[in-house]
Structures are given as C-alpha cells and as structure tokens.
Amino acid sequence: VQLQASGGELVQAGGFLRLSCAASGRLFSSSVINWFRQDPGKEREFVAAIRWGYGTTVYAESVKGRFTISRDRAANAVYLQMNSLKPADTATYYCARSTSPGDKPGPSYNWGPGTLVTVSS
C-alpha cells in the first residue's frame, strides 16, 4: 500500500491547514496510519495516529488539543486538521502505515516526498 501526503503550504502563525494522506491500496482494520514530521537536521517525530478499523487516535503531546486526525474509509484517506499553528510546527509531514501507533517503518521504507508545512511568525 502506497501512501501519499498532500496539502502543505505556507500559513501564518495561528492559522490552520488540513493535510491529506491518500492510500493506493486496501487498508486492513488492524492498520494504523501515522503522521510524522521532520525538520531538516532533526529526527523524524511522531505527530498523530489513527487505527483504520476502530478509528481510535493517539497524539503527540506537542499537538494535543490543536491537531485532529481522522479517516474516511470510503475515500481510503486519512486527514490531519491542524489548528492554532505555530512556527515550531514547520516541517515536512509524512504519513506511514504501521501496526502500532508511533511505530516507524523499517529503514527500507519509502517515505516519499511528504508535504511541506511552513508556519510564519
């Protein structure tokens, strides 16, 4: 299953964006779709995750209360609604599939280009 992130752009601090993650193949109920982000020179960090079947969610502390992850099973897509954006949220955002929330794929995983979110102060 290939995942493609989109929707990133330049936004002012305090603004909002919605990112999309489109899946090219079938997702099983046990699949977890994660959002990660990475700033140049930093480690890729976990942002949020949703279990495809039950819709249960997990968030990093840094985004809790500001970001909301959701899924549309008919559209085979996952979304990340980001509100009250801060300059610290500036990063390239990626979506990835795993079996547990926050688990990063192995070293051979193709992360794709991600989608760049830039929050100006």
Tab-separated table of N, CA, C and O in Angstrom:
chain	number	residue	atom	x	y	z
A	1	VAL	N	0.857	-1.185	0.000
A	1	VAL	CA	0.000	0.000	0.000
A	1	VAL	C	0.896	1.240	0.000
A	1	VAL	O	1.760	1.387	0.854
A	2	GLN	N	0.675	2.091	-0.956
A	2	GLN	CA	1.416	3.359	-1.032
A	2	GLN	C	0.580	4.462	-0.411
A	2	GLN	O	-0.630	4.543	-0.623
A	3	LEU	N	1.240	5.314	0.365
A	3	LEU	CA	0.579	6.452	0.980
A	3	LEU	C	1.187	7.734	0.457
A	3	LEU	O	2.408	7.849	0.356
A	4	GLN	N	0.337	8.703	0.135
A	4	GLN	CA	0.805	9.970	-0.420
A	4	GLN	C	0.229	11.118	0.375
A	4	GLN	O	-0.991	11.280	0.439
A	5	ALA	N	1.122	11.920	0.958
A	5	ALA	CA	0.705	13.079	1.742
A	5	ALA	C	0.608	14.316	0.851
A	5	ALA	O	1.419	14.489	-0.076
A	6	SER	N	-0.354	15.178	1.146
A	6	SER	CA	-0.513	16.425	0.389
A	6	SER	C	-1.203	17.466	1.260
A	6	SER	O	-1.732	17.142	2.333
A	7	GLY	N	-1.203	18.703	0.788
A	7	GLY	CA	-1.937	19.767	1.457
A	7	GLY	C	-1.088	20.787	2.175
A	7	GLY	O	-1.606	21.772	2.692
A	8	GLY	N	0.211	20.583	2.227
A	8	GLY	CA	1.068	21.531	2.916
A	8	GLY	C	1.221	22.829	2.148
A	8	GLY	O	1.187	22.851	0.914
A	9	GLU	N	1.391	23.914	2.877
A	9	GLU	CA	1.632	25.216	2.275
A	9	GLU	C	2.126	26.189	3.332
A	9	GLU	O	2.285	25.828	4.494
A	10	LEU	N	2.348	27.418	2.926
A	10	LEU	CA	2.771	28.478	3.836
A	10	LEU	C	1.540	29.069	4.513
A	10	LEU	O	0.567	29.414	3.847
A	11	VAL	N	1.601	29.183	5.833
A	11	VAL	CA	0.480	29.728	6.592
A	11	VAL	C	1.031	30.580	7.739
A	11	VAL	O	2.152	30.335	8.211
A	12	GLN	N	0.251	31.554	8.171
A	12	GLN	CA	0.688	32.398	9.281
A	12	GLN	C	0.430	31.705	10.617
A	12	GLN	O	-0.489	30.880	10.738
A	13	ALA	N	1.207	32.071	11.599
A	13	ALA	CA	1.004	31.543	12.947
A	13	ALA	C	-0.431	31.846	13.394
A	13	ALA	O	-0.959	32.924	13.144
A	14	GLY	N	-1.040	30.854	14.051
A	14	GLY	CA	-2.434	30.974	14.459
A	14	GLY	C	-3.402	30.461	13.426
A	14	GLY	O	-4.594	30.300	13.715
A	15	GLY	N	-2.932	30.192	12.242
A	15	GLY	CA	-3.778	29.727	11.153
A	15	GLY	C	-4.021	28.228	11.204
A	15	GLY	O	-3.665	27.556	12.180
A	16	PHE	N	-4.611	27.708	10.130
A	16	PHE	CA	-4.954	26.303	10.094
A	16	PHE	C	-4.702	25.730	8.702
A	16	PHE	O	-4.656	26.449	7.700
A	17	LEU	N	-4.535	24.403	8.679
A	17	LEU	CA	-4.358	23.652	7.434
A	17	LEU	C	-4.955	22.276	7.628
A	17	LEU	O	-5.011	21.778	8.762
A	18	ARG	N	-5.342	21.652	6.527
A	18	ARG	CA	-5.739	20.253	6.569
A	18	ARG	C	-4.873	19.467	5.594
A	18	ARG	O	-4.864	19.769	4.387
A	19	LEU	N	-4.144	18.503	6.121
A	19	LEU	CA	-3.338	17.629	5.291
A	19	LEU	C	-4.121	16.369	4.947
A	19	LEU	O	-4.945	15.915	5.746
A	20	SER	N	-3.823	15.811	3.794
A	20	SER	CA	-4.461	14.583	3.358
A	20	SER	C	-3.430	13.499	3.127
A	20	SER	O	-2.301	13.792	2.711
A	21	CYS	N	-3.821	12.269	3.385
A	21	CYS	CA	-2.969	11.104	3.135
A	21	CYS	C	-3.820	10.106	2.357
A	21	CYS	O	-4.768	9.528	2.916
A	22	ALA	N	-3.504	9.938	1.091
A	22	ALA	CA	-4.277	9.046	0.232
A	22	ALA	C	-3.600	7.690	0.136
A	22	ALA	O	-2.392	7.616	-0.106
A	23	ALA	N	-4.377	6.635	0.335
A	23	ALA	CA	-3.846	5.273	0.258
A	23	ALA	C	-4.210	4.668	-1.086
A	23	ALA	O	-5.346	4.775	-1.543
A	24	SER	N	-3.212	4.006	-1.706
A	24	SER	CA	-3.431	3.455	-3.047
A	24	SER	C	-4.004	2.046	-3.036
A	24	SER	O	-4.465	1.560	-4.054
A	25	GLY	N	-3.956	1.375	-1.888
A	25	GLY	CA	-4.448	0.007	-1.825
A	25	GLY	C	-5.330	-0.200	-0.617
A	25	GLY	O	-5.660	0.734	0.109
A	26	ARG	N	-5.684	-1.464	-0.406
A	26	ARG	CA	-6.593	-1.774	0.684
A	26	ARG	C	-5.895	-1.669	2.033
A	26	ARG	O	-4.775	-2.141	2.192
A	27	LEU	N	-6.591	-1.035	2.970
A	27	LEU	CA	-6.107	-0.947	4.344
A	27	LEU	C	-6.927	-1.883	5.222
A	27	LEU	O	-8.161	-1.853	5.170
A	28	PHE	N	-6.242	-2.684	6.006
A	28	PHE	CA	-6.928	-3.612	6.889
A	28	PHE	C	-7.326	-2.923	8.190
A	28	PHE	O	-6.726	-1.923	8.589
A	29	SER	N	-8.319	-3.464	8.842
A	29	SER	CA	-8.823	-2.843	10.075
A	29	SER	C	-7.742	-2.678	11.125
A	29	SER	O	-7.768	-1.736	11.909
A	30	SER	N	-6.785	-3.581	11.152
A	30	SER	CA	-5.719	-3.522	12.146
A	30	SER	C	-4.632	-2.513	11.794
A	30	SER	O	-3.772	-2.227	12.612
A	31	SER	N	-4.691	-1.956	10.594
A	31	SER	CA	-3.653	-0.999	10.176
A	31	SER	C	-3.754	0.289	10.983
A	31	SER	O	-4.845	0.738	11.347
A	32	VAL	N	-2.607	0.853	11.235
A	32	VAL	CA	-2.521	2.168	11.878
A	32	VAL	C	-1.879	3.121	10.879
A	32	VAL	O	-0.830	2.814	10.306
A	33	ILE	N	-2.508	4.245	10.668
A	33	ILE	CA	-1.933	5.277	9.814
A	33	ILE	C	-1.404	6.392	10.710
A	33	ILE	O	-2.141	6.920	11.555
A	34	ASN	N	-0.141	6.690	10.539
A	34	ASN	CA	0.541	7.687	11.354
A	34	ASN	C	0.886	8.911	10.525
A	34	ASN	O	1.205	8.808	9.351
A	35	TRP	N	0.914	10.041	11.188
A	35	TRP	CA	1.547	11.240	10.658
A	35	TRP	C	2.840	11.455	11.434
A	35	TRP	O	2.841	11.407	12.667
A	36	PHE	N	3.912	11.665	10.683
A	36	PHE	CA	5.202	12.044	11.236
A	36	PHE	C	5.596	13.380	10.619
A	36	PHE	O	5.070	13.778	9.587
A	37	ARG	N	6.562	14.045	11.240
A	37	ARG	CA	7.093	15.268	10.646
A	37	ARG	C	8.585	15.331	10.903
A	37	ARG	O	9.089	14.751	11.870
A	38	GLN	N	9.251	16.051	10.015
A	38	GLN	CA	10.695	16.180	10.134
A	38	GLN	C	11.147	17.544	9.676
A	38	GLN	O	10.810	18.005	8.581
A	39	ASP	N	11.909	18.177	10.534
A	39	ASP	CA	12.577	19.422	10.222
A	39	ASP	C	13.987	19.060	9.781
A	39	ASP	O	14.570	18.113	10.333
A	40	PRO	N	14.567	19.780	8.824
A	40	PRO	CA	15.940	19.456	8.417
A	40	PRO	C	16.897	19.446	9.607
A	40	PRO	O	16.845	20.350	10.456
A	41	GLY	N	17.716	18.416	9.689
A	41	GLY	CA	18.693	18.333	10.765
A	41	GLY	C	18.147	17.726	12.042
A	41	GLY	O	18.883	17.592	13.023
A	42	LYS	N	16.864	17.370	12.035
A	42	LYS	CA	16.265	16.788	13.226
A	42	LYS	C	15.738	15.394	12.924
A	42	LYS	O	15.547	15.015	11.766
A	43	GLU	N	15.464	14.670	13.973
A	43	GLU	CA	14.876	13.339	13.823
A	43	GLU	C	13.423	13.465	13.383
A	43	GLU	O	12.734	14.426	13.716
A	44	ARG	N	12.973	12.460	12.644
A	44	ARG	CA	11.562	12.418	12.280
A	44	ARG	C	10.760	12.115	13.538
A	44	ARG	O	11.089	11.176	14.269
A	45	GLU	N	9.729	12.894	13.802
A	45	GLU	CA	8.989	12.711	15.041
A	45	GLU	C	7.530	12.367	14.775
A	45	GLU	O	6.934	12.811	13.794
A	46	PHE	N	6.974	11.620	15.706
A	46	PHE	CA	5.583	11.204	15.630
A	46	PHE	C	4.675	12.388	15.926
A	46	PHE	O	4.958	13.200	16.820
A	47	VAL	N	3.560	12.469	15.189
A	47	VAL	CA	2.599	13.555	15.384
A	47	VAL	C	1.258	12.997	15.863
A	47	VAL	O	0.729	13.412	16.882
A	48	ALA	N	0.707	12.061	15.095
A	48	ALA	CA	-0.620	11.527	15.415
A	48	ALA	C	-0.814	10.209	14.689
A	48	ALA	O	-0.150	9.948	13.683
A	49	ALA	N	-1.754	9.407	15.200
A	49	ALA	CA	-2.042	8.125	14.566
A	49	ALA	C	-3.510	7.789	14.736
A	49	ALA	O	-4.160	8.230	15.692
A	50	ILE	N	-4.021	6.992	13.795
A	50	ILE	CA	-5.400	6.532	13.872
A	50	ILE	C	-5.453	5.071	13.440
A	50	ILE	O	-4.790	4.682	12.476
A	51	ARG	N	-6.216	4.294	14.162
A	51	ARG	CA	-6.388	2.899	13.772
A	51	ARG	C	-7.506	2.838	12.739
A	51	ARG	O	-8.615	3.347	12.981
A	52	TRP	N	-7.212	2.228	11.619
A	52	TRP	CA	-8.114	2.269	10.477
A	52	TRP	C	-9.479	1.678	10.791
A	52	TRP	O	-10.503	2.200	10.388
A	53	GLY	N	-9.498	0.593	11.532
A	53	GLY	CA	-10.764	-0.077	11.795
A	53	GLY	C	-11.618	0.647	12.830
A	53	GLY	O	-12.740	1.058	12.554
A	54	TYR	N	-11.074	0.840	14.019
A	54	TYR	CA	-11.855	1.402	15.118
A	54	TYR	C	-11.869	2.928	15.134
A	54	TYR	O	-12.722	3.526	15.782
A	55	GLY	N	-10.905	3.531	14.497
A	55	GLY	CA	-10.842	4.986	14.492
A	55	GLY	C	-10.245	5.586	15.745
A	55	GLY	O	-10.324	6.798	15.943
A	56	THR	N	-9.659	4.747	16.602
A	56	THR	CA	-9.030	5.288	17.813
A	56	THR	C	-7.785	6.085	17.449
A	56	THR	O	-7.090	5.756	16.482
A	57	THR	N	-7.530	7.116	18.223
A	57	THR	CA	-6.467	8.068	17.887
A	57	THR	C	-5.452	8.220	19.013
A	57	THR	O	-5.752	8.001	20.186
A	58	VAL	N	-4.261	8.621	18.619
A	58	VAL	CA	-3.169	8.910	19.552
A	58	VAL	C	-2.477	10.166	19.050
A	58	VAL	O	-2.292	10.337	17.830
A	59	TYR	N	-2.064	11.042	19.972
A	59	TYR	CA	-1.409	12.294	19.604
A	59	TYR	C	-0.126	12.488	20.394
A	59	TYR	O	-0.026	12.101	21.558
A	60	ALA	N	0.824	13.150	19.764
A	60	ALA	CA	1.994	13.630	20.482
A	60	ALA	C	1.548	14.765	21.395
A	60	ALA	O	0.624	15.519	21.075
A	61	GLU	N	2.228	14.904	22.515
A	61	GLU	CA	1.866	15.956	23.471
A	61	GLU	C	1.941	17.345	22.845
A	61	GLU	O	1.146	18.219	23.172
A	62	SER	N	2.870	17.527	21.933
A	62	SER	CA	3.100	18.851	21.354
A	62	SER	C	1.948	19.328	20.468
A	62	SER	O	1.848	20.518	20.176
A	63	VAL	N	1.080	18.416	20.042
A	63	VAL	CA	-0.010	18.802	19.150
A	63	VAL	C	-1.379	18.541	19.751
A	63	VAL	O	-2.404	18.907	19.158
A	64	LYS	N	-1.417	17.925	20.901
A	64	LYS	CA	-2.685	17.563	21.522
A	64	LYS	C	-3.521	18.818	21.758
A	64	LYS	O	-3.031	19.829	22.259
A	65	GLY	N	-4.790	18.744	21.364
A	65	GLY	CA	-5.677	19.884	21.522
A	65	GLY	C	-5.660	20.843	20.348
A	65	GLY	O	-6.533	21.710	20.240
A	66	ARG	N	-4.678	20.715	19.469
A	66	ARG	CA	-4.601	21.598	18.289
A	66	ARG	C	-4.816	20.820	16.987
A	66	ARG	O	-5.369	21.349	16.030
A	67	PHE	N	-4.334	19.590	16.947
A	67	PHE	CA	-4.433	18.776	15.731
A	67	PHE	C	-5.480	17.681	15.939
A	67	PHE	O	-5.653	17.167	17.051
A	68	THR	N	-6.149	17.332	14.857
A	68	THR	CA	-7.124	16.248	14.881
A	68	THR	C	-6.888	15.342	13.684
A	68	THR	O	-6.873	15.811	12.541
A	69	ILE	N	-6.722	14.056	13.961
A	69	ILE	CA	-6.562	13.079	12.885
A	69	ILE	C	-7.902	12.373	12.675
A	69	ILE	O	-8.635	12.093	13.636
A	70	SER	N	-8.226	12.114	11.425
A	70	SER	CA	-9.483	11.436	11.105
A	70	SER	C	-9.279	10.581	9.864
A	70	SER	O	-8.262	10.711	9.173
A	71	ARG	N	-10.256	9.713	9.594
A	71	ARG	CA	-10.156	8.897	8.388
A	71	ARG	C	-11.498	8.812	7.700
A	71	ARG	O	-12.536	8.920	8.332
A	72	ASP	N	-11.444	8.644	6.405
A	72	ASP	CA	-12.626	8.461	5.572
A	72	ASP	C	-12.435	7.120	4.864
A	72	ASP	O	-11.662	7.035	3.908
A	73	ARG	N	-13.116	6.111	5.325
A	73	ARG	CA	-12.887	4.765	4.786
A	73	ARG	C	-13.362	4.658	3.351
A	73	ARG	O	-12.773	3.948	2.547
A	74	ALA	N	-14.417	5.390	3.013
A	74	ALA	CA	-14.914	5.350	1.634
A	74	ALA	C	-13.910	5.978	0.666
A	74	ALA	O	-13.742	5.516	-0.458
A	75	ALA	N	-13.235	7.008	1.130
A	75	ALA	CA	-12.256	7.689	0.286
A	75	ALA	C	-10.871	7.073	0.400
A	75	ALA	O	-9.957	7.460	-0.334
A	76	ASN	N	-10.723	6.124	1.331
A	76	ASN	CA	-9.412	5.495	1.560
A	76	ASN	C	-8.360	6.544	1.892
A	76	ASN	O	-7.237	6.529	1.349
A	77	ALA	N	-8.712	7.433	2.798
A	77	ALA	CA	-7.822	8.551	3.093
A	77	ALA	C	-7.845	8.878	4.580
A	77	ALA	O	-8.816	8.591	5.292
A	78	VAL	N	-6.767	9.478	5.022
A	78	VAL	CA	-6.618	9.962	6.393
A	78	VAL	C	-6.291	11.446	6.320
A	78	VAL	O	-5.575	11.887	5.401
A	79	TYR	N	-6.796	12.194	7.280
A	79	TYR	CA	-6.606	13.641	7.283
A	79	TYR	C	-5.977	14.092	8.594
A	79	TYR	O	-6.133	13.447	9.629
A	80	LEU	N	-5.288	15.218	8.531
A	80	LEU	CA	-4.750	15.847	9.732
A	80	LEU	C	-5.183	17.301	9.715
A	80	LEU	O	-4.657	18.099	8.928
A	81	GLN	N	-6.147	17.622	10.557
A	81	GLN	CA	-6.588	19.010	10.699
A	81	GLN	C	-5.681	19.678	11.716
A	81	GLN	O	-5.580	19.227	12.861
A	82	MET	N	-5.012	20.734	11.297
A	82	MET	CA	-4.054	21.418	12.156
A	82	MET	C	-4.551	22.821	12.410
A	82	MET	O	-4.651	23.632	11.476
A	83	ASN	N	-4.845	23.132	13.655
A	83	ASN	CA	-5.318	24.456	14.052
A	83	ASN	C	-4.295	25.125	14.962
A	83	ASN	O	-3.400	24.462	15.501
A	84	SER	N	-4.452	26.401	15.139
A	84	SER	CA	-3.554	27.175	16.023
A	84	SER	C	-2.092	26.861	15.716
A	84	SER	O	-1.305	26.568	16.629
A	85	LEU	N	-1.740	26.929	14.476
A	85	LEU	CA	-0.388	26.553	14.067
A	85	LEU	C	0.651	27.501	14.631
A	85	LEU	O	0.418	28.713	14.786
A	86	LYS	N	1.806	26.916	14.934
A	86	LYS	CA	2.925	27.660	15.495
A	86	LYS	C	4.125	27.513	14.560
A	86	LYS	O	4.233	26.505	13.837
A	87	PRO	N	5.060	28.444	14.614
A	87	PRO	CA	6.286	28.290	13.810
A	87	PRO	C	6.984	26.955	14.086
A	87	PRO	O	7.607	26.391	13.194
A	88	ALA	N	6.865	26.456	15.317
A	88	ALA	CA	7.502	25.184	15.668
A	88	ALA	C	6.878	24.001	14.933
A	88	ALA	O	7.464	22.904	14.913
A	89	ASP	N	5.712	24.197	14.320
A	89	ASP	CA	5.088	23.133	13.539
A	89	ASP	C	5.657	23.050	12.120
A	89	ASP	O	5.306	22.134	11.370
A	90	THR	N	6.506	23.983	11.766
A	90	THR	CA	7.112	23.970	10.440
A	90	THR	C	7.927	22.699	10.247
A	90	THR	O	8.804	22.377	11.053
A	91	ALA	N	7.627	21.955	9.209
A	91	ALA	CA	8.301	20.681	8.934
A	91	ALA	C	7.729	20.078	7.661
A	91	ALA	O	6.708	20.562	7.147
A	92	THR	N	8.385	19.043	7.191
A	92	THR	CA	7.792	18.223	6.139
A	92	THR	C	7.019	17.104	6.826
A	92	THR	O	7.561	16.416	7.691
A	93	TYR	N	5.780	16.949	6.448
A	93	TYR	CA	4.888	15.970	7.074
A	93	TYR	C	4.744	14.751	6.178
A	93	TYR	O	4.588	14.872	4.952
A	94	TYR	N	4.787	13.589	6.801
A	94	TYR	CA	4.694	12.322	6.099
A	94	TYR	C	3.619	11.447	6.741
A	94	TYR	O	3.376	11.535	7.945
A	95	CYS	N	2.996	10.598	5.949
A	95	CYS	CA	2.127	9.590	6.525
A	95	CYS	C	2.735	8.216	6.249
A	95	CYS	O	3.406	8.010	5.237
A	96	ALA	N	2.518	7.309	7.197
A	96	ALA	CA	3.102	5.981	7.100
A	96	ALA	C	2.220	4.987	7.835
A	96	ALA	O	1.564	5.338	8.819
A	97	ARG	N	2.261	3.768	7.355
A	97	ARG	CA	1.438	2.706	7.940
A	97	ARG	C	2.254	1.876	8.908
A	97	ARG	O	3.446	1.643	8.663
A	98	SER	N	1.623	1.458	9.989
A	98	SER	CA	2.291	0.590	10.943
A	98	SER	C	1.247	-0.289	11.607
A	98	SER	O	0.054	-0.213	11.295
A	99	THR	N	1.706	-1.114	12.549
A	99	THR	CA	0.772	-1.960	13.297
A	99	THR	C	0.497	-1.401	14.684
A	99	THR	O	-0.459	-1.809	15.341
A	100	SER	N	1.330	-0.466	15.126
A	100	SER	CA	1.122	0.182	16.416
A	100	SER	C	1.328	1.681	16.252
A	100	SER	O	2.198	2.099	15.483
A	101	PRO	N	0.565	2.500	16.995
A	101	PRO	CA	0.722	3.950	16.870
A	101	PRO	C	2.133	4.409	17.206
A	101	PRO	O	2.694	4.006	18.220
A	102	GLY	N	2.686	5.228	16.334
A	102	GLY	CA	4.001	5.798	16.588
A	102	GLY	C	5.157	4.958	16.105
A	102	GLY	O	6.293	5.452	16.089
A	103	ASP	N	4.897	3.735	15.727
A	103	ASP	CA	5.988	2.896	15.237
A	103	ASP	C	6.446	3.388	13.871
A	103	ASP	O	5.632	3.543	12.965
A	104	LYS	N	7.742	3.586	13.720
A	104	LYS	CA	8.278	3.995	12.434
A	104	LYS	C	8.525	2.762	11.577
A	104	LYS	O	8.925	1.720	12.076
A	105	PRO	N	8.284	2.905	10.276
A	105	PRO	CA	8.614	1.794	9.376
A	105	PRO	C	10.112	1.521	9.381
A	105	PRO	O	10.901	2.322	9.867
A	106	GLY	N	10.485	0.361	8.823
A	106	GLY	CA	11.880	-0.021	8.781
A	106	GLY	C	12.711	0.856	7.860
A	106	GLY	O	12.165	1.711	7.150
A	107	PRO	N	14.019	0.646	7.861
A	107	PRO	CA	14.925	1.514	7.088
A	107	PRO	C	14.723	1.458	5.594
A	107	PRO	O	15.115	2.396	4.885
A	108	SER	N	14.088	0.421	5.094
A	108	SER	CA	13.878	0.321	3.647
A	108	SER	C	12.575	0.986	3.202
A	108	SER	O	12.250	1.009	2.022
A	109	TYR	N	11.845	1.554	4.120
A	109	TYR	CA	10.542	2.147	3.791
A	109	TYR	C	10.721	3.379	2.908
A	109	TYR	O	11.591	4.209	3.145
A	110	ASN	N	9.884	3.476	1.892
A	110	ASN	CA	9.892	4.644	1.016
A	110	ASN	C	8.950	5.704	1.586
A	110	ASN	O	7.736	5.598	1.446
A	111	TRP	N	9.508	6.727	2.211
A	111	TRP	CA	8.696	7.757	2.835
A	111	TRP	C	8.051	8.687	1.821
A	111	TRP	O	7.107	9.393	2.146
A	112	GLY	N	8.540	8.705	0.628
A	112	GLY	CA	8.012	9.634	-0.360
A	112	GLY	C	8.448	11.066	-0.044
A	112	GLY	O	9.191	11.294	0.907
A	113	PRO	N	7.988	12.024	-0.821
A	113	PRO	CA	8.437	13.412	-0.640
A	113	PRO	C	7.796	14.120	0.542
A	113	PRO	O	8.281	15.143	1.002
A	114	GLY	N	6.699	13.590	1.070
A	114	GLY	CA	5.989	14.282	2.136
A	114	GLY	C	5.354	15.564	1.614
A	114	GLY	O	5.307	15.835	0.406
A	115	THR	N	4.870	16.381	2.528
A	115	THR	CA	4.279	17.665	2.154
A	115	THR	C	4.773	18.720	3.137
A	115	THR	O	4.738	18.521	4.354
A	116	LEU	N	5.247	19.838	2.608
A	116	LEU	CA	5.904	20.853	3.423
A	116	LEU	C	4.890	21.831	4.012
A	116	LEU	O	4.096	22.428	3.285
A	117	VAL	N	4.969	21.969	5.325
A	117	VAL	CA	4.167	22.956	6.042
A	117	VAL	C	5.124	24.003	6.600
A	117	VAL	O	6.071	23.675	7.317
A	118	THR	N	4.877	25.257	6.251
A	118	THR	CA	5.702	26.354	6.753
A	118	THR	C	4.794	27.327	7.479
A	118	THR	O	3.841	27.842	6.897
A	119	VAL	N	5.102	27.562	8.748
A	119	VAL	CA	4.309	28.479	9.555
A	119	VAL	C	5.148	29.710	9.845
A	119	VAL	O	6.191	29.621	10.497
A	120	SER	N	4.709	30.849	9.352
A	120	SER	CA	5.463	32.081	9.532
A	120	SER	C	4.987	32.806	10.788
A	120	SER	O	3.818	32.764	11.147
A	121	SER	N	5.926	33.470	11.429
A	121	SER	CA	5.592	34.188	12.677
A	121	SER	C	5.143	35.600	12.398
A	121	SER	O	5.263	36.105	11.287
